[in-house]
Amino acid sequence: MKVAWWLVLGFVLAMSVNLPAVSANPNIAIGWNERHLKVSLSGGEVAWRSDVLHSKVLPANSEIQLQLMAPRASLGEISSQNAALWLQRSFMAHWPTRVLSMASGYNLMLLAPEPNQRLPWEAVPTYLPWLPGQQPRVLVVTFPRDETVVLRDASMVVNPGPNPVKVAKTTFRGQIVLNPNRREMLTSVNVLSMEDYLRGVVPNEMPAAWSLEALKAQALAARTYAVRQKGRHEADGFDLCSTIHCQAYGALTSEHPRSSQAVLETRGEIILHGNIVIDAVYHAHAGGQTRNSEHVWGGVTPYLKAVSIPEEPVMTWTRRITWKEFAERLSARGFRAHYPYQVAVHNLVDAGHVGSVRINSASGEAFVPAAEMRATLDRTLMRSTKFSVRELDDLLLPFSAPLYQPAFSYEVGNFAGLYHVLLPRQPSFVEFIGQGHGHGVGMSQWGAFGLARDGYNYRDIIKRFYTGVRIARMW
Ligand SMILES: [Zn+2]
C-alpha cells in the first residue's frame, strides 16, 4: 500500500517538471504613477539607502509626506555644515533648498516644485547647472516633527507595521516602494503575494455579490492572467499596472469577504493547455456565443474557440445618435463620407458579429470596420461588434424616404450660373442595436454568472469557455 502511494507521488512529480517552477505563493509587484506629487502614509517602518541603509519606525497614525522636486542648480563642495546651513537660510525665503551631506563636504541644492520652473534670479557661475533629463528628480520626504530626508536616485521602502500601509485614501497589503521616475512622476509599487493581489482584483473585475462559483472562475482567470503576464511592465520597474490595461486592482480597500473566499478556495490554481499557462482572456458578455480568437486578433489559439452560452442572461444595448453627429464623428476619424445618406451592415464575420459597415455618401461608398465603428461611436455605449443598424426619422419611426427624392438641393459653385445637385434626404437618427459586451473571446463573465446559477461549478465554467484545458495547483 505504502509503495503504491510513493509511485503515485513520483508520477505527479514527474508530470510537473515542464510546468513553471513555482512552488510557493510568489510575490508580484503592482505599479502606478502618481499624478500628484504628495503621498501620505501612516504606520509601518520606512527604509532607504543613501550611503548606508537607514530605517525608521513610524508610530501608529503618523504621516509622512513625499514630494518630488526637480534639482535646478547646486552649490557643491561646501566644507562645513554650518556654512551650508547659513547659505541655506539666505536662500530659503526665495526658493526651496536642501543641504546634502556628500563625501567631499556639503552641497546646497536648489529645487523646483515644478519640472520646468526656472530659477528666479540669474544663475551665478558658482552654481553647477542641473540639466533636466540628465538627473532624476529628487524625493523630499518629511517625517513627523518636520524631519526631512532628500533621496536622489534612491527608492524609499515602506514596510507595514501592525497596521497596513495607506497611500492617500487606499490601504495596501504588503510593501510599498516609492521611486522618482524618468518621466518626472512618482512611481508607487505595491509588492505583495499573488494571493493577496488577487483579493484586490476579483471584486474589481466581477461584482462580489455574484455566486461563489462564478467568483471562483473569475479568480482562476485573474490568477492565470497574472502568472502569464507577470513582467509585462518590467521596463517601468514593476510586473503589472493597477488599471484595466492589465487587471483592475483596488487593493485592501476594495476587498470583499465573498471574493476573498473565492480566492482562498482556489489558492494556487491556474489554467493550463498541455503544459502552457493559457492566455485567460475574459469579457463581460458574449451575446449568446463566444468567438474564435482569430476573428478578433488574427492569431489561432487552440483553447480560444467559439462556444455557445445559452445560460447567459439575454441583454441588449442600443446606441442611438443624431445623423448630424454621426456624420461629424465619421469625418473626425478620417472617413471620406461627405453628406452621408445611408448606412447598413456590409458583412458578418461569425456569430452575428459585423465585419464592416457600409456608408453611402456624396463621396461614394465607404467601409468602416466594426471595431473602428465602436471606437467612433464610443466603446462604452457601443458595447460590441454584434449589432444591426436602423435609420430613423425625426419621429423615431423607421426612415423610408425614397432615394434621390428632390427634397434637398445642393449648390455647387456659381461659375456661369448655379448648378444644383439633387441629393437624397437624410434620416434624422441612426440606431445600432446589439448584444454582448466586450471582445467576446474566452470567458464571458455573465456566462459564468448564468452557469453558476444553473448549478455548474467553477471547474465546469472554466472548461466550458477555454477549450481542452486543465486546472493545476501551483502552490
Ligand atoms: Zn498594464
XYZ file of C-alpha atoms and ligand atoms in Angstrom:
476
model
C 0.000 0.000 0.000
C 2.759 2.433 1.007
C 4.726 1.589 -2.132
C 1.722 2.394 -4.307
C 1.443 5.867 -2.737
C 5.111 6.542 -3.415
C 4.576 5.555 -7.052
C 1.666 7.987 -7.353
C 3.707 10.766 -5.780
C 6.656 10.041 -8.110
C 4.320 10.170 -11.100
C 2.836 13.526 -10.007
C 6.343 15.000 -9.551
C 7.413 13.755 -12.988
C 4.292 15.321 -14.547
C 5.020 18.718 -13.030
C 8.538 19.024 -14.472
C 7.511 21.046 -17.506
C 5.322 23.480 -15.604
C 6.645 26.850 -14.419
C 8.858 26.112 -11.426
C 6.801 27.811 -8.740
C 6.064 26.024 -5.505
C 5.191 28.827 -3.076
C 2.794 31.727 -3.367
C 5.053 34.120 -5.356
C 5.327 37.866 -4.938
C 4.089 40.257 -7.575
C 4.813 43.989 -7.979
C 1.893 46.218 -8.978
C 2.773 49.743 -10.010
C 1.214 53.053 -10.950
C 2.316 56.628 -11.394
C 1.043 59.294 -9.048
C -0.393 62.327 -10.748
C 0.027 64.326 -7.584
C 3.358 64.689 -6.040
C 2.327 64.306 -2.417
C 1.644 60.961 -0.800
C 0.831 60.403 2.825
C 1.426 57.152 4.631
C 0.566 56.038 8.116
C 2.227 53.500 10.355
C 4.888 50.927 9.487
C 8.605 51.202 9.017
C 10.430 53.076 6.262
C 13.847 52.246 4.887
C 16.080 53.964 2.341
C 19.672 53.800 1.264
C 21.813 56.910 0.774
C 25.384 55.980 1.742
C 24.231 53.359 4.193
C 20.881 51.770 4.846
C 18.649 53.875 7.067
C 15.405 52.883 8.661
C 12.831 54.500 10.849
C 9.875 53.002 12.682
C 6.839 55.236 12.471
C 4.429 55.483 15.375
C 0.819 54.451 14.722
C -1.271 57.091 12.960
C 1.737 59.097 11.843
C 2.084 60.512 8.389
C 4.953 61.182 6.074
C 4.812 63.482 3.089
C 6.691 62.778 -0.102
C 7.309 65.476 -2.620
C 9.170 65.316 -5.896
C 11.404 68.241 -6.633
C 13.453 68.974 -9.713
C 17.046 69.923 -8.934
C 17.819 73.098 -10.870
C 21.225 74.023 -9.571
C 23.507 73.149 -6.732
C 26.329 74.732 -4.843
C 28.755 71.924 -4.106
C 31.909 71.451 -2.061
C 30.944 73.478 0.990
C 33.395 72.283 3.621
C 31.438 72.963 6.803
C 27.866 72.130 7.646
C 27.411 75.481 9.375
C 28.413 77.319 6.199
C 25.950 75.253 4.181
C 23.145 75.939 6.673
C 23.981 79.654 6.687
C 23.751 79.737 2.868
C 20.518 77.797 3.008
C 18.983 80.341 5.394
C 19.817 83.147 2.995
C 18.076 81.347 0.109
C 15.114 79.892 1.984
C 12.877 82.921 1.684
C 13.077 82.798 -2.109
C 13.461 79.192 -3.122
C 13.204 75.631 -1.735
C 16.646 74.300 -0.850
C 18.115 71.242 0.837
C 21.534 70.631 2.319
C 23.004 67.293 1.259
C 25.872 65.616 3.023
C 28.426 64.496 0.407
C 31.680 62.532 0.650
C 33.655 65.728 -0.067
C 31.687 68.027 2.249
C 28.252 69.591 1.853
C 26.120 70.532 -1.102
C 23.321 73.065 -1.189
C 20.725 72.020 -3.719
C 18.201 74.433 -5.192
C 14.941 72.708 -6.011
C 11.913 73.451 -8.126
C 8.495 72.077 -7.229
C 7.513 72.062 -10.928
C 9.621 70.348 -13.603
C 10.015 73.383 -15.846
C 10.270 76.059 -13.204
C 13.191 78.444 -13.751
C 15.356 79.985 -11.096
C 14.033 83.418 -10.088
C 17.418 85.069 -10.437
C 20.387 84.965 -12.801
C 22.494 81.927 -12.024
C 25.863 82.843 -10.619
C 28.768 80.836 -12.129
C 29.394 79.045 -8.848
C 26.123 77.211 -9.254
C 26.520 73.932 -11.087
C 23.655 73.609 -13.589
C 21.498 70.541 -13.164
C 20.169 69.777 -16.605
C 16.647 68.377 -16.928
C 16.669 64.799 -18.197
C 20.238 64.186 -17.054
C 19.341 63.804 -13.429
C 16.237 62.232 -11.990
C 14.141 64.325 -9.693
C 14.773 64.104 -6.007
C 12.307 62.880 -3.458
C 11.945 65.054 -0.365
C 10.493 63.027 2.493
C 9.092 64.812 5.511
C 8.650 62.748 8.670
C 6.643 63.690 11.746
C 8.157 66.657 13.625
C 9.303 68.151 10.289
C 12.409 65.997 9.986
C 13.315 65.717 6.284
C 15.382 63.391 4.125
C 16.317 64.011 0.495
C 16.609 60.984 -1.759
C 18.383 61.178 -5.072
C 18.448 58.142 -7.350
C 17.147 56.082 -4.461
C 13.929 54.343 -3.510
C 12.072 54.515 -0.277
C 10.615 51.260 1.010
C 7.623 51.311 3.344
C 7.028 48.108 5.300
C 3.729 47.585 7.062
C 3.748 47.699 10.853
C 0.838 46.433 12.948
C -1.340 48.449 10.543
C -1.244 48.051 6.774
C 0.248 50.894 4.732
C -2.089 53.585 3.492
C -1.219 55.703 0.469
C -3.569 58.641 0.015
C -7.015 57.028 0.607
C -6.133 53.424 -0.316
C -4.956 50.748 2.133
C -2.496 48.129 0.888
C -1.357 44.696 1.943
C 2.379 44.120 1.630
C 5.108 46.619 0.982
C 5.140 49.949 -0.867
C 8.212 51.108 -2.778
C 8.386 54.718 -3.985
C 10.684 55.875 -6.778
C 11.062 59.139 -8.645
C 10.959 58.084 -12.307
C 12.378 59.447 -15.547
C 9.011 60.827 -16.601
C 9.073 63.247 -13.700
C 6.402 61.411 -11.777
C 6.406 59.361 -8.625
C 6.088 55.624 -9.249
C 4.441 53.693 -6.440
C 4.939 49.939 -6.434
C 2.995 47.585 -4.187
C 4.907 44.333 -3.586
C 2.684 41.602 -2.179
C 1.917 37.911 -2.573
C -0.014 36.751 -5.629
C -2.952 35.538 -3.488
C -3.180 38.868 -1.645
C -3.045 40.660 -5.011
C -5.980 38.582 -6.287
C -8.078 39.543 -3.251
C -7.747 43.134 -4.508
C -8.526 42.207 -8.144
C -11.519 39.833 -8.183
C -14.055 42.307 -6.625
C -12.975 44.923 -9.206
C -13.439 42.574 -12.149
C -16.747 40.910 -11.077
C -19.452 42.057 -8.609
C -18.751 40.384 -5.236
C -22.490 39.737 -4.809
C -22.429 37.120 -7.593
C -22.435 33.433 -6.709
C -19.294 31.868 -5.296
C -18.678 29.506 -8.246
C -18.691 32.419 -10.725
C -16.294 34.342 -8.440
C -14.032 31.282 -8.234
C -13.941 31.041 -12.050
C -13.015 34.745 -12.115
C -10.272 34.115 -9.525
C -8.772 31.382 -11.760
C -8.912 33.566 -14.864
C -7.335 36.506 -12.992
C -4.609 34.327 -11.402
C -3.769 32.657 -14.721
C -3.672 36.037 -16.457
C -1.324 37.434 -13.783
C 1.027 34.413 -13.921
C 1.241 34.629 -17.719
C 1.549 38.422 -17.958
C 3.909 38.887 -14.991
C 6.716 41.209 -16.066
C 4.651 42.991 -18.723
C 5.712 46.341 -17.199
C 9.296 45.289 -16.468
C 10.636 48.408 -18.208
C 8.624 50.561 -15.763
C 10.064 48.726 -12.752
C 7.055 46.571 -11.836
C 5.171 43.472 -13.081
C 1.627 44.655 -13.803
C -0.129 48.009 -13.614
C -3.186 48.599 -11.444
C -5.600 49.590 -14.243
C -7.716 47.644 -16.759
C -4.691 47.756 -19.096
C -3.560 44.758 -17.015
C -6.233 43.990 -14.385
C -8.189 46.434 -12.220
C -6.599 46.381 -8.745
C -8.224 48.187 -5.837
C -6.013 46.813 -3.003
C -7.285 46.026 0.517
C -9.734 48.948 0.405
C -11.759 47.174 -2.320
C -11.712 43.650 -0.829
C -14.963 41.813 -0.129
C -15.339 38.665 2.043
C -17.059 36.707 -0.766
C -14.439 37.381 -3.444
C -11.674 36.746 -0.855
C -13.312 33.382 -0.103
C -13.282 32.574 -3.848
C -9.539 33.375 -3.983
C -8.813 31.324 -0.844
C -10.789 28.262 -2.025
C -8.914 28.191 -5.353
C -5.489 29.007 -3.869
C -2.667 28.450 -6.371
C -4.919 27.058 -9.134
C -4.208 28.116 -12.700
C -5.463 27.076 -16.142
C -3.157 25.103 -18.438
C -3.399 23.853 -22.017
C -0.950 20.998 -22.198
C 1.855 22.443 -20.093
C 1.337 26.016 -21.238
C -0.181 28.657 -18.967
C -3.100 29.921 -21.070
C -3.872 33.491 -22.064
C -7.015 33.612 -19.891
C -8.804 36.488 -21.624
C -12.321 37.344 -20.490
C -15.062 39.848 -21.272
C -18.370 40.975 -19.794
C -20.997 39.394 -22.080
C -20.735 37.165 -25.168
C -24.225 37.800 -26.602
C -25.013 34.056 -26.528
C -21.839 32.792 -28.196
C -18.131 33.433 -27.676
C -15.719 33.915 -30.592
C -12.627 32.296 -32.065
C -9.565 34.385 -31.202
C -8.556 34.615 -34.890
C -11.750 36.516 -35.703
C -10.797 39.222 -33.227
C -6.985 39.333 -33.017
C -5.894 37.311 -36.024
C -3.984 34.518 -34.272
C -5.386 30.982 -33.936
C -5.296 29.821 -30.293
C -6.378 26.190 -29.716
C -8.187 26.912 -26.437
C -9.891 30.201 -27.503
C -12.707 28.738 -29.596
C -16.304 29.823 -30.104
C -18.736 28.158 -27.683
C -22.468 28.593 -27.336
C -23.672 30.009 -23.981
C -27.478 29.714 -23.808
C -27.146 30.044 -19.988
C -26.076 33.673 -20.368
C -28.911 36.098 -19.493
C -30.129 37.880 -22.634
C -29.096 41.511 -22.713
C -29.287 44.009 -25.499
C -27.918 47.508 -25.885
C -28.902 50.434 -28.081
C -26.705 53.223 -29.323
C -28.773 55.991 -30.938
C -27.113 59.086 -32.329
C -28.324 62.023 -34.423
C -27.425 61.779 -38.076
C -25.557 65.078 -37.865
C -23.298 63.892 -35.036
C -22.804 60.520 -36.737
C -21.539 62.291 -39.884
C -19.306 64.597 -37.819
C -17.736 61.725 -35.883
C -17.047 59.787 -39.093
C -15.256 62.697 -40.727
C -13.366 63.464 -37.497
C -11.881 59.947 -37.693
C -10.865 60.452 -41.291
C -13.573 58.578 -43.215
C -14.454 60.093 -46.596
C -18.194 60.266 -46.106
C -19.317 63.717 -47.237
C -23.103 64.093 -46.969
C -23.813 60.500 -45.926
C -27.390 59.358 -46.604
C -27.397 55.608 -45.965
C -25.786 53.199 -43.512
C -26.043 49.390 -43.459
C -24.224 46.283 -42.228
C -21.930 45.211 -45.082
C -20.828 41.749 -43.936
C -20.888 39.417 -40.949
C -17.860 37.531 -39.636
C -19.013 34.956 -37.087
C -21.811 34.506 -34.551
C -23.547 37.636 -35.837
C -20.523 39.890 -35.403
C -20.233 42.587 -38.027
C -17.131 42.743 -40.206
C -17.727 46.188 -41.654
C -20.421 48.822 -42.062
C -21.142 50.380 -45.456
C -21.822 54.100 -45.645
C -23.178 55.680 -48.816
C -22.426 59.332 -49.218
C -21.886 62.022 -51.835
C -18.225 60.890 -51.846
C -19.267 57.336 -52.745
C -19.157 54.150 -50.694
C -17.054 53.875 -47.538
C -16.495 50.727 -45.487
C -15.888 51.149 -41.790
C -14.570 48.089 -39.871
C -16.879 47.226 -36.962
C -14.145 47.712 -34.336
C -13.472 51.147 -35.839
C -17.209 51.923 -35.718
C -17.174 51.103 -31.982
C -14.293 53.498 -31.443
C -16.057 56.202 -33.498
C -19.293 55.946 -31.533
C -17.770 55.388 -28.043
C -16.858 51.846 -26.947
C -18.683 52.088 -23.634
C -22.001 52.887 -25.392
C -21.428 50.715 -28.471
C -20.636 47.646 -26.400
C -19.714 45.017 -29.002
C -19.461 44.334 -32.736
C -22.575 42.116 -32.678
C -25.238 44.541 -33.915
C -27.785 45.563 -36.536
C -28.403 49.093 -37.856
C -31.623 51.097 -38.314
C -32.226 54.537 -39.755
C -34.940 56.575 -38.048
C -36.861 59.693 -38.997
C -37.477 62.584 -36.626
C -40.450 60.750 -35.042
C -38.108 57.789 -34.359
C -40.012 55.717 -36.917
C -38.130 53.635 -39.494
C -36.810 56.013 -42.126
C -38.189 55.130 -45.550
C -37.706 58.116 -47.860
C -37.181 57.131 -51.471
C -33.605 57.677 -52.601
C -32.982 60.865 -54.607
C -36.254 62.413 -53.547
C -35.926 66.040 -54.703
C -36.381 67.378 -51.208
C -32.968 68.905 -50.877
C -30.749 70.610 -53.401
C -27.072 71.203 -53.018
C -25.407 74.210 -54.613
C -22.157 73.534 -56.466
C -20.248 76.689 -57.376
C -21.541 79.808 -59.076
C -19.480 79.897 -62.252
C -21.708 80.869 -65.183
C -24.816 80.211 -63.239
C -25.697 77.796 -60.482
C -25.523 74.051 -60.626
C -27.874 72.216 -58.393
C -27.274 68.626 -57.455
C -30.219 66.748 -56.075
C -29.281 64.777 -53.011
C -31.327 62.219 -51.128
C -32.965 63.102 -47.848
C -31.012 62.117 -44.775
C -32.511 60.205 -41.849
C -32.682 62.033 -38.502
C -31.104 59.313 -36.382
C -29.082 56.156 -36.760
C -29.562 53.380 -34.244
C -27.317 50.403 -33.536
C -28.988 47.563 -31.623
C -26.655 44.926 -30.309
C -25.898 42.088 -27.940
C -22.829 41.313 -25.877
C -20.251 43.499 -24.186
C -16.558 43.336 -24.944
C -14.376 41.386 -27.394
C -16.253 38.075 -26.986
C -13.165 35.835 -26.621
C -12.584 33.421 -23.707
C -14.725 33.575 -20.567
C -17.940 35.577 -20.598
C -18.486 36.903 -17.070
C -22.272 36.995 -17.496
C -21.962 33.476 -18.942
C -20.162 32.413 -15.741
C -22.999 34.059 -13.795
C -25.618 32.033 -15.742
C -23.719 28.741 -15.490
C -23.216 29.166 -11.716
C -26.935 29.966 -11.311
C -27.752 26.736 -13.169
C -25.632 24.690 -10.739
C -22.317 24.328 -12.592
C -19.141 24.603 -10.501
C -16.136 26.781 -11.321
C -14.253 23.921 -12.972
C -17.190 23.300 -15.361
C -17.312 27.051 -16.082
C -13.587 27.269 -16.889
C -13.719 24.168 -19.102
C -16.760 25.489 -20.986
C -15.037 28.720 -22.002
C -11.470 27.518 -22.547
C -11.456 24.500 -24.865
C -9.397 21.447 -23.850
C -7.798 22.946 -20.754
C -6.974 21.509 -17.340
C -6.627 23.096 -13.921
C -3.412 22.657 -11.941
C -2.480 23.800 -8.448
C 0.868 25.585 -8.425
C 1.180 26.472 -4.732
Zn -0.706 47.378 -17.575
